[in-house]
Amino acid sequence: MHPLLPSLIAACLYTSATAYQGLRITQRKVADKRLLALLGGIALLFHGASLFAQMYHSGGLVLDFFYAASLIAFAVIALTLIACLRIPVENLLLLLFPLGALTVVLAHFMPSGTTQLIDEEPGILLHILLSIIAYGMLTIAVFQSLLVLLQDHQLKNKQPSGLIKNFPPLQTMESLLFSFLWTGWVLLSLSLFSGALFINDLFAQHLAHKTILSCFAWVVFAVLLWGRHQLGWRGHKAIRWTLAGFCLLMLAYFGSKLVREFILHI
């Protein structure tokens, strides 16, 4: 199947789900979680089909800048939909569905910066999988932190919007944030460990910046989690540390890929 059709179908489904959820919020009503899950699940199927058609080749995998962004968005949405089965995080989908629509379209229409194939050795694929899931979980944490910031601001100003009125209590929102952070940090730890185990030289010329910045991000998240446990960090301080760690992590991965693929062409 040509990847254009599933890409467009996925984008339309993501957009439809966003429009439906936004409409329910403006009406100050709760969106049907089952309908959101249905639209999101079908969109993920087409998103996955598009990614497979674009990325998989007989000699290995192509994981350029826009494919990687689309793949991480796929993972983020999938993790959030799974989380929705147990915890009240469906409001995150209002931010994540547009991200999915944007990345799946860009992955198809934007020019590829590289044609380098990734070795399909199991250890390398495990490292890539752990990295993507870790980035996905920490991306969810960042979006959750932004919602916590918005909720805290509106509650302090006593002007809760329709969106905020559908949120769980602020304490629950912060607890969910740190649950995502703990899970993402553990996965990031496993990702770094698997990289050290299966990649011959993590500090090779094209991996040095990625490795160093990822380690810095790991330290930032570790300090944040220690501060939460030992000092009771919460609110704006926790959000600032979350954003700092996420920026380092995204700079490590997407910054290095952007420079390599579109500037250095390697």
XYZ file of C-alpha atoms in Angstrom, residues 11-223:
213
model
C -4.595 12.675 9.859
C -8.331 13.030 9.162
C -9.247 10.725 12.055
C -6.938 12.565 14.459
C -8.439 15.872 13.337
C -11.995 14.581 13.692
C -11.283 13.320 17.216
C -9.757 16.684 18.139
C -12.749 18.583 16.735
C -15.191 16.350 18.611
C -13.319 16.687 21.910
C -12.927 20.442 21.486
C -16.641 20.817 20.725
C -17.613 18.893 23.854
C -15.319 21.093 25.948
C -16.809 24.312 24.552
C -20.243 22.888 25.432
C -18.882 22.191 28.954
C -19.629 18.497 28.517
C -17.444 15.426 28.913
C -16.352 13.716 25.719
C -17.284 10.072 25.273
C -14.081 8.219 26.175
C -15.106 5.168 24.131
C -15.600 7.269 20.996
C -12.229 8.962 21.509
C -10.584 5.580 21.990
C -12.267 4.227 18.855
C -11.239 7.161 16.658
C -7.741 7.196 18.145
C -7.318 3.448 17.813
C -8.336 3.393 14.138
C -6.124 6.416 13.469
C -3.208 4.553 15.086
C -3.753 1.567 12.802
C -3.461 3.747 9.701
C -0.605 5.738 11.264
C 1.258 2.490 11.900
C 0.605 1.241 8.368
C 1.981 4.491 6.960
C 5.104 4.295 9.139
C 5.735 0.674 8.169
C 5.457 1.459 4.458
C 7.813 4.438 4.792
C 10.408 3.102 7.201
C 10.813 -0.594 6.468
C 13.172 -1.699 3.725
C 14.680 -5.073 2.990
C 18.117 -3.961 4.194
C 16.933 -2.417 7.468
C 15.008 0.561 8.818
C 15.112 4.190 7.709
C 14.617 6.488 10.689
C 15.152 10.036 9.506
C 14.070 13.224 11.302
C 10.397 13.305 10.283
C 9.916 9.529 10.435
C 11.316 9.588 13.985
C 8.961 12.423 14.970
C 5.984 10.529 13.549
C 7.041 7.301 15.266
C 7.390 9.001 18.653
C 3.987 10.686 18.211
C 2.549 7.245 17.415
C 4.075 5.846 20.621
C 2.869 8.796 22.717
C -0.731 8.479 21.523
C -0.713 4.698 21.925
C 0.611 4.962 25.492
C -1.974 7.619 26.354
C -4.864 5.576 24.969
C -3.703 2.589 27.010
C -3.391 4.782 30.102
C -6.949 6.054 29.543
C -8.213 2.562 30.376
C -7.096 2.993 33.995
C -6.474 6.663 34.755
C -8.194 9.956 33.750
C -5.774 11.322 31.135
C -8.095 11.677 28.159
C -7.672 15.467 28.245
C -4.105 14.921 27.040
C -5.527 13.653 23.765
C -6.692 17.174 22.915
C -2.997 18.069 22.592
C -1.713 14.742 21.282
C -4.144 14.054 18.441
C -3.127 17.254 16.573
C 0.512 16.255 17.127
C -0.217 12.897 15.518
C -1.969 14.518 12.555
C 0.887 16.954 11.998
C 3.711 14.428 12.233
C 2.079 11.761 10.060
C 1.564 14.336 7.292
C 5.067 15.803 7.617
C 6.606 12.329 7.526
C 5.052 11.795 4.121
C 5.486 15.179 2.478
C 8.743 16.536 3.913
C 11.963 15.505 2.162
C 14.075 12.831 3.812
C 17.401 14.033 5.184
C 19.054 10.629 5.029
C 18.809 7.235 3.379
C 21.022 5.474 5.934
C 19.658 2.090 6.989
C 19.643 0.996 10.614
C 21.040 -2.431 11.364
C 18.330 -4.903 12.368
C 20.376 -6.608 15.084
C 18.067 -7.413 18.027
C 20.162 -5.446 20.532
C 20.088 -2.300 18.392
C 16.350 -2.630 17.798
C 15.787 -3.089 21.550
C 17.743 0.099 22.235
C 15.705 2.014 19.639
C 12.425 0.657 21.030
C 13.320 1.577 24.614
C 14.429 5.048 23.512
C 11.200 5.709 21.634
C 9.017 4.502 24.509
C 11.066 6.561 26.990
C 10.768 9.689 24.817
C 7.065 8.981 24.433
C 6.449 8.630 28.159
C 8.429 11.773 28.971
C 6.550 13.639 26.230
C 3.302 12.664 27.948
C 4.796 13.959 31.208
C 5.571 17.306 29.582
C 2.057 17.714 28.196
C 0.698 16.708 31.600
C 2.918 19.331 33.264
C 1.542 22.006 30.920
C -2.010 21.032 31.833
C -1.083 21.157 35.538
C 0.379 24.625 34.991
C -2.785 25.793 33.217
C -5.016 24.282 35.887
C -2.996 25.823 38.717
C -3.043 29.250 37.039
C -6.794 29.244 36.418
C -7.632 27.971 39.892
C -5.502 30.687 41.488
C -7.282 33.305 39.385
C -10.649 31.655 40.034
C -11.434 31.551 36.320
C -11.675 27.846 35.439
C -12.461 27.238 31.784
C -14.569 24.439 30.364
C -11.424 22.365 29.843
C -10.224 22.785 33.430
C -13.639 21.865 34.839
C -13.258 18.441 33.221
C -9.911 17.840 34.941
C -9.394 15.664 38.015
C -8.316 17.526 41.197
C -4.946 19.279 41.009
C -3.349 16.849 43.468
C -4.393 13.931 41.253
C -3.009 15.695 38.192
C 0.358 16.186 39.917
C 0.418 12.560 41.048
C -0.169 11.461 37.458
C 2.641 13.762 36.315
C 5.148 12.133 38.635
C 3.928 8.666 37.714
C 4.737 9.486 34.087
C 8.101 10.965 35.113
C 9.097 7.906 37.134
C 8.121 5.552 34.312
C 9.892 7.683 31.693
C 13.043 7.963 33.808
C 13.227 4.198 34.329
C 12.757 3.611 30.596
C 15.386 6.241 29.797
C 17.771 4.463 32.191
C 17.139 1.174 30.378
C 17.642 2.910 27.045
C 21.026 4.303 28.074
C 22.052 0.943 29.543
C 21.049 -0.940 26.383
C 22.955 1.596 24.282
C 26.089 1.047 26.346
C 25.576 -2.696 26.038
C 24.825 -3.078 22.344
C 26.408 -0.059 20.621
C 30.130 -0.451 20.109
C 31.034 3.205 20.728
C 28.364 5.433 22.292
C 30.791 8.378 22.086
C 31.560 8.002 18.385
C 31.570 11.267 16.449
C 27.919 11.053 15.362
C 26.667 9.850 18.786
C 28.704 11.909 21.255
C 26.318 14.893 21.510
C 23.278 12.631 21.698
C 24.821 10.520 24.459
C 26.081 13.439 26.541
C 22.823 15.412 26.341
C 20.782 12.286 27.103
C 22.913 11.695 30.196
C 22.374 15.308 31.283
C 18.628 14.855 30.801
C 18.781 11.654 32.868
C 20.481 13.593 35.688
C 17.905 16.411 35.534
C 14.997 13.970 35.820
C 16.803 12.090 38.609
C 17.267 15.319 40.587
